[in-house]
């Protein structure tokens, strides 16, 4: 009942939990003004929302690296550069003078080399900071349970060897997937993860009491726009979350919002492993099961580690009521 996403990464697991929005403490800082920022992968997904927030913030000059034109962003002042990721040499001139590069390249199985090329070009061009594509869970390394995520390792290794400051973004699971199939999905691919709010069912790994990080994708964009202003060096792992909550708690909230009981199934690790298809024809065949196994490993369990920005996140209850409230027959379309 839930399907694959397309994205992953290293951290300490905490047992603290909160159902409401996390509230990072406010810290005063002098923001960079007119910083030149480049983003790759902004035509859709989390990259779209990050680009949108940077342009809305209006403090920084934004360059978008793309394989095609993106009129909705160029009309708002972004410099859309048509690029190829075949070699780093072609990217170096485009990145010359850029302070921070953000990668939101999605499908690592097809784009892993593209991100590696981007890292190499950024280092050669003298880029100061780099945010690699992550936007999900704790990094599983070269033997990641989630096979798709293994493809990003060469880029992470290259960053480790570079002189650039870099920080791997971890925001857990996007709350927006609970809005599928409404327009609340934003610019993400419409998918259902573990809890199908539309059909009032849930298929939950384990006993449902594992603490999980959830964040609305629009909040990810706003958070990154604010983080760009922080001058001190970022941690190697940038952890942030709108809420840390269990699936059992989420089901109760969803039941209250929908006004009916959900049909809930719990799956053990053994049951999940039995669902894995040997030698699948596509990397995505086992994706949903691998995500569930990773959840049981604690890969989506963490607390935020960065409090240098003033940020108010959307809580799961706020989000579910917005898209599935009792006054909305099938949620907002």
Short mmCIF file of C-alpha atoms in Angstrom, two decimals:
data_model
loop_
_atom_site.label_atom_id
_atom_site.label_comp_id
_atom_site.label_asym_id
_atom_site.label_seq_id
_atom_site.Cartn_x
_atom_site.Cartn_y
_atom_site.Cartn_z
CA UNK A 1 0.00 0.00 0.00
CA UNK A 2 3.02 2.26 0.09
CA UNK A 3 5.47 2.76 -2.69
CA UNK A 4 9.01 3.97 -3.22
CA UNK A 5 10.28 7.55 -2.96
CA UNK A 6 13.46 8.62 -4.57
CA UNK A 7 16.00 9.76 -2.19
CA UNK A 8 18.94 9.40 2.59
CA UNK A 9 22.11 10.04 6.53
CA UNK A 10 24.81 9.54 9.81
CA UNK A 11 23.71 10.38 13.31
CA UNK A 12 23.02 9.86 16.96
CA UNK A 13 19.62 8.41 17.82
CA UNK A 14 17.61 10.04 20.58
CA UNK A 15 14.69 8.61 22.53
CA UNK A 16 13.01 11.99 23.04
CA UNK A 17 9.75 12.50 21.20
CA UNK A 18 7.35 15.30 20.45
CA UNK A 19 4.13 15.15 18.47
CA UNK A 20 3.85 18.87 17.83
CA UNK A 21 6.20 20.97 15.73
CA UNK A 22 9.78 21.12 16.86
CA UNK A 23 10.83 24.60 17.95
CA UNK A 24 14.49 25.35 17.40
CA UNK A 25 15.73 28.07 19.72
CA UNK A 26 16.17 31.48 18.18
CA UNK A 27 19.70 32.66 17.70
CA UNK A 28 20.77 36.09 16.47
CA UNK A 29 23.13 36.15 13.52
CA UNK A 30 24.23 38.51 10.79
CA UNK A 31 22.82 37.17 7.52
CA UNK A 32 24.83 37.03 4.34
CA UNK A 33 23.35 39.42 1.80
CA UNK A 34 23.42 38.88 -1.96
CA UNK A 35 25.09 35.50 -1.65
CA UNK A 36 25.34 33.68 -4.96
CA UNK A 37 23.64 30.30 -4.62
CA UNK A 38 23.27 27.53 -7.21
CA UNK A 39 20.86 24.61 -7.05
CA UNK A 40 20.71 21.46 -9.16
CA UNK A 41 17.47 19.49 -9.43
CA UNK A 42 14.98 22.35 -9.01
CA UNK A 43 12.50 21.40 -11.72
CA UNK A 44 10.56 19.16 -9.33
CA UNK A 45 10.61 17.55 -5.89
CA UNK A 46 12.25 19.10 -2.86
CA UNK A 47 14.54 21.12 -5.14
CA UNK A 48 11.56 23.03 -6.51
CA UNK A 49 10.48 24.01 -3.02
CA UNK A 50 14.00 25.09 -2.02
CA UNK A 51 14.34 27.26 -5.13
CA UNK A 52 10.89 28.73 -4.52
CA UNK A 53 11.79 29.66 -0.93
CA UNK A 54 15.12 31.25 -1.90
CA UNK A 55 13.40 33.37 -4.56
CA UNK A 56 10.61 34.30 -2.16
CA UNK A 57 13.17 35.28 0.48
CA UNK A 58 14.83 37.51 -2.08
CA UNK A 59 18.14 37.85 -0.22
CA UNK A 60 20.35 35.83 -2.54
CA UNK A 61 21.11 35.60 -6.25
CA UNK A 62 19.96 32.19 -7.45
CA UNK A 63 21.36 30.16 -10.33
CA UNK A 64 19.49 27.00 -11.31
CA UNK A 65 21.35 24.22 -13.11
CA UNK A 66 18.95 22.37 -15.35
CA UNK A 67 18.77 20.22 -18.44
CA UNK A 68 15.88 22.35 -19.69
CA UNK A 69 14.32 25.79 -19.26
CA UNK A 70 12.22 26.52 -16.15
CA UNK A 71 10.16 29.62 -17.07
CA UNK A 72 8.36 29.78 -13.72
CA UNK A 73 11.71 30.48 -12.02
CA UNK A 74 13.48 32.51 -14.71
CA UNK A 75 10.48 34.87 -14.75
CA UNK A 76 11.08 35.46 -11.03
CA UNK A 77 14.72 36.43 -11.49
CA UNK A 78 16.57 33.13 -11.27
CA UNK A 79 19.40 32.48 -13.72
CA UNK A 80 18.50 29.16 -15.34
CA UNK A 81 21.60 27.62 -16.91
CA UNK A 82 21.17 24.70 -19.30
CA UNK A 83 23.91 22.25 -18.40
CA UNK A 84 25.20 18.76 -19.03
CA UNK A 85 26.73 16.62 -16.29
CA UNK A 86 28.90 14.60 -18.65
CA UNK A 87 32.11 16.34 -17.53
CA UNK A 88 33.03 18.72 -14.73
CA UNK A 89 34.88 21.03 -17.13
CA UNK A 90 31.61 22.28 -18.63
CA UNK A 91 30.20 23.09 -15.19
CA UNK A 92 33.17 24.99 -13.76
CA UNK A 93 32.45 28.29 -15.61
CA UNK A 94 28.80 28.14 -14.53
CA UNK A 95 29.81 27.71 -10.88
CA UNK A 96 32.52 30.38 -10.92
CA UNK A 97 31.73 32.93 -8.19
CA UNK A 98 29.06 30.74 -6.57
CA UNK A 99 29.30 30.63 -2.77
CA UNK A 100 26.95 27.71 -1.98
CA UNK A 101 25.79 24.81 -4.16
CA UNK A 102 22.68 22.83 -3.23
CA UNK A 103 22.01 19.47 -4.84
CA UNK A 104 18.49 18.13 -4.99
CA UNK A 105 19.23 15.58 -7.69
CA UNK A 106 16.75 12.80 -7.08
CA UNK A 107 17.11 9.35 -8.60
CA UNK A 108 20.63 8.38 -7.51
CA UNK A 109 20.64 5.22 -9.64
CA UNK A 110 20.49 7.40 -12.76
CA UNK A 111 21.99 10.63 -11.39
CA UNK A 112 24.71 9.44 -9.02
CA UNK A 113 27.41 10.30 -11.55
CA UNK A 114 25.78 13.68 -12.14
CA UNK A 115 26.11 14.61 -8.49
CA UNK A 116 29.72 13.39 -8.40
CA UNK A 117 30.49 15.55 -11.44
CA UNK A 118 28.78 18.49 -9.71
CA UNK A 119 30.93 18.03 -6.59
CA UNK A 120 34.11 17.88 -8.67
CA UNK A 121 33.17 21.00 -10.63
CA UNK A 122 32.22 22.90 -7.48
CA UNK A 123 35.57 22.11 -5.87
CA UNK A 124 37.43 23.21 -9.00
CA UNK A 125 35.38 26.42 -9.26
CA UNK A 126 36.18 27.43 -5.69
CA UNK A 127 32.70 26.97 -4.22
CA UNK A 128 32.74 27.50 -0.44
CA UNK A 129 29.80 25.36 0.73
CA UNK A 130 27.99 22.34 -0.70
CA UNK A 131 24.75 20.65 0.35
CA UNK A 132 24.57 17.21 -1.31
CA UNK A 133 21.32 15.51 -2.17
CA UNK A 134 19.96 13.79 0.89
CA UNK A 135 16.62 15.10 2.13
CA UNK A 136 15.65 11.91 3.93
CA UNK A 137 17.16 9.59 6.51
CA UNK A 138 20.42 8.56 8.13
CA UNK A 139 23.12 7.55 5.68
CA UNK A 140 23.52 3.80 5.37
CA UNK A 141 26.88 3.86 3.59
CA UNK A 142 27.95 1.58 0.78
CA UNK A 143 25.89 -1.33 2.16
CA UNK A 144 22.73 0.72 2.66
CA UNK A 145 19.60 -1.39 3.14
CA UNK A 146 17.94 1.00 0.70
CA UNK A 147 19.78 0.03 -2.46
CA UNK A 148 18.95 3.25 -4.30
CA UNK A 149 20.79 5.33 -1.70
CA UNK A 150 24.09 3.51 -2.25
CA UNK A 151 24.55 5.41 -5.51
CA UNK A 152 25.21 8.70 -3.72
CA UNK A 153 28.27 7.39 -1.86
CA UNK A 154 30.89 8.40 -4.47
CA UNK A 155 29.71 12.02 -4.24
CA UNK A 156 29.86 11.94 -0.43
CA UNK A 157 33.36 10.46 -0.57
CA UNK A 158 34.44 13.23 -2.95
CA UNK A 159 33.06 15.87 -0.59
CA UNK A 160 34.96 14.30 2.30
CA UNK A 161 38.19 14.68 0.35
CA UNK A 162 37.47 18.23 -0.84
CA UNK A 163 38.28 21.49 0.92
CA UNK A 164 34.66 22.68 0.71
CA UNK A 165 32.45 23.02 3.75
CA UNK A 166 29.58 20.60 3.34
CA UNK A 167 26.64 19.29 5.28
CA UNK A 168 24.38 16.35 4.53
CA UNK A 169 20.67 17.32 4.95
CA UNK A 170 18.43 14.96 6.91
CA UNK A 171 14.76 15.86 7.34
CA UNK A 172 13.18 12.43 7.71
CA UNK A 173 9.96 11.64 5.85
CA UNK A 174 7.94 14.26 4.02
CA UNK A 175 4.57 14.91 5.67
CA UNK A 176 3.19 15.71 2.21
CA UNK A 177 2.96 12.03 1.29
CA UNK A 178 -0.01 11.83 3.68
CA UNK A 179 -1.85 14.23 1.33
CA UNK A 180 -1.66 11.88 -1.68
CA UNK A 181 -3.60 12.12 -4.01
CA UNK A 182 -4.50 15.78 -3.29
CA UNK A 183 -2.49 18.82 -4.34
CA UNK A 184 -1.06 18.85 -0.82
CA UNK A 185 1.70 16.64 -2.23
CA UNK A 186 3.26 19.84 -3.59
CA UNK A 187 5.95 19.13 -6.20
CA UNK A 188 6.81 15.70 -4.81
CA UNK A 189 5.90 12.48 -6.58
CA UNK A 190 2.48 11.30 -5.26
CA UNK A 191 3.29 8.31 -3.04
CA UNK A 192 1.83 6.63 0.01
CA UNK A 193 4.08 5.68 2.91
CA UNK A 194 2.81 3.33 5.60
CA UNK A 195 -0.36 5.33 6.34
CA UNK A 196 -2.93 5.73 3.56
CA UNK A 197 -5.05 8.63 4.82
CA UNK A 198 -7.26 8.59 1.73
CA UNK A 199 -8.42 4.99 2.28
CA UNK A 200 -8.09 4.96 6.08
CA UNK A 201 -5.63 2.07 6.20
CA UNK A 202 -2.08 1.60 7.48
CA UNK A 203 0.64 -1.01 7.01
CA UNK A 204 3.21 -0.32 9.69
CA UNK A 205 6.68 -1.86 10.16
CA UNK A 206 7.18 -3.21 13.66
CA UNK A 207 4.87 -2.27 16.52
CA UNK A 208 4.31 1.33 15.47
CA UNK A 209 6.11 2.87 18.45
CA UNK A 210 9.37 3.82 16.72
CA UNK A 211 10.09 7.55 16.90
CA UNK A 212 10.26 9.03 13.38
CA UNK A 213 11.22 12.42 11.97
CA UNK A 214 8.63 14.02 9.68
CA UNK A 215 8.87 17.39 7.88
CA UNK A 216 6.65 19.22 5.42
CA UNK A 217 8.51 19.80 2.13
CA UNK A 218 7.55 23.50 2.06
CA UNK A 219 9.16 23.83 5.50
CA UNK A 220 12.33 22.20 4.16
CA UNK A 221 12.55 24.96 1.56
CA UNK A 222 12.07 27.73 4.12
CA UNK A 223 14.56 26.14 6.53
CA UNK A 224 17.30 25.89 3.88
CA UNK A 225 16.71 29.49 2.83
CA UNK A 226 17.26 30.55 6.45
CA UNK A 227 20.25 28.24 6.97
CA UNK A 228 22.05 29.94 4.09
CA UNK A 229 22.35 33.01 6.32
CA UNK A 230 24.24 31.19 9.08
CA UNK A 231 27.89 32.20 8.77
CA UNK A 232 29.55 29.74 11.12
CA UNK A 233 30.50 26.35 9.70
CA UNK A 234 27.62 23.91 9.56
CA UNK A 235 27.81 20.40 11.06
CA UNK A 236 28.65 17.60 8.62
CA UNK A 237 25.13 16.29 9.18
CA UNK A 238 22.34 18.87 9.14
CA UNK A 239 19.40 17.33 11.00
CA UNK A 240 16.05 19.06 11.16
CA UNK A 241 12.48 17.86 11.57
CA UNK A 242 9.01 19.31 11.81
CA UNK A 243 8.03 16.68 14.37
CA UNK A 244 9.30 13.48 15.96
CA UNK A 245 6.34 11.14 16.28
CA UNK A 246 5.40 7.44 16.18
CA UNK A 247 3.17 5.83 13.57
CA UNK A 248 0.70 4.81 16.23
CA UNK A 249 0.40 8.46 17.26
CA UNK A 250 0.00 9.50 13.63
CA UNK A 251 -2.75 6.93 13.09
CA UNK A 252 -4.67 8.30 16.08
CA UNK A 253 -4.39 11.83 14.72
CA UNK A 254 -5.48 10.70 11.26
CA UNK A 255 -8.45 8.77 12.69
CA UNK A 256 -9.57 11.88 14.57
CA UNK A 257 -9.20 14.03 11.45
CA UNK A 258 -11.03 11.56 9.18
CA UNK A 259 -13.61 10.72 11.84
CA UNK A 260 -13.28 6.94 11.49
CA UNK A 261 -11.12 4.03 12.60
CA UNK A 262 -8.28 2.92 10.35
CA UNK A 263 -7.61 -0.66 9.36
CA UNK A 264 -4.08 -1.19 10.67
CA UNK A 265 -1.68 -4.03 9.87
CA UNK A 266 1.69 -4.51 11.60
CA UNK A 267 4.57 -6.23 9.82
CA UNK A 268 7.54 -7.88 11.53
CA UNK A 269 11.08 -7.72 10.21
CA UNK A 270 10.81 -11.36 9.16
CA UNK A 271 7.60 -10.69 7.23
CA UNK A 272 9.21 -7.75 5.48
CA UNK A 273 12.33 -9.70 4.54
CA UNK A 274 10.13 -12.41 3.05
CA UNK A 275 8.63 -9.80 0.71
CA UNK A 276 12.00 -8.99 -0.91
CA UNK A 277 12.17 -10.14 -4.53
CA UNK A 278 15.50 -11.83 -5.44
CA UNK A 279 17.27 -10.30 -8.46
CA UNK A 280 14.47 -7.86 -9.25
CA UNK A 281 14.21 -6.42 -12.78
CA UNK A 282 14.21 -2.89 -11.36
CA UNK A 283 15.83 -1.25 -8.35
CA UNK A 284 12.39 0.02 -7.35
CA UNK A 285 10.72 -3.38 -6.99
CA UNK A 286 12.01 -3.78 -3.43
CA UNK A 287 12.13 -0.08 -2.59
CA UNK A 288 9.07 0.06 -0.32
CA UNK A 289 10.16 -3.01 1.63
CA UNK A 290 13.71 -1.69 1.96
CA UNK A 291 12.37 1.59 3.36
CA UNK A 292 10.37 -0.33 5.95
CA UNK A 293 13.43 -2.35 6.96
CA UNK A 294 15.47 0.85 7.20
CA UNK A 295 12.79 2.32 9.44
CA UNK A 296 13.19 -0.63 11.81
CA UNK A 297 16.95 0.00 11.81
CA UNK A 298 16.31 3.45 13.23
CA UNK A 299 17.28 5.28 10.07
CA UNK A 300 14.40 7.78 10.37
CA UNK A 301 14.84 8.23 14.13
CA UNK A 302 16.60 11.42 15.14
CA UNK A 303 16.24 14.82 16.79
CA UNK A 304 17.25 18.14 15.18
CA UNK A 305 20.83 19.22 15.81
CA UNK A 306 20.78 22.77 14.43
CA UNK A 307 19.20 25.68 16.32
CA UNK A 308 20.74 28.70 14.60
CA UNK A 309 17.58 29.72 12.77
CA UNK A 310 14.17 31.03 13.81
CA UNK A 311 11.81 28.45 12.34
CA UNK A 312 8.26 27.36 13.04
CA UNK A 313 7.43 24.00 11.50
CA UNK A 314 4.06 22.56 10.51
CA UNK A 315 2.90 19.84 12.88
CA UNK A 316 1.42 16.54 11.61
CA UNK A 317 -1.98 17.46 13.03
CA UNK A 318 -1.94 20.85 11.33
CA UNK A 319 -1.03 19.26 8.04
CA UNK A 320 -3.60 16.45 8.23
CA UNK A 321 -6.38 18.84 9.20
CA UNK A 322 -5.45 21.15 6.34
CA UNK A 323 -5.82 18.40 3.74
CA UNK A 324 -8.20 15.87 5.31
CA UNK A 325 -10.29 17.90 7.75
CA UNK A 326 -13.85 16.79 8.53
CA UNK A 327 -15.25 19.73 6.58
CA UNK A 328 -13.43 18.56 3.46
CA UNK A 329 -15.13 15.57 1.86
CA UNK A 330 -12.01 14.16 0.19
CA UNK A 331 -9.39 16.59 1.33
CA UNK A 332 -8.41 19.73 -0.57
CA UNK A 333 -7.77 19.12 -4.24
#
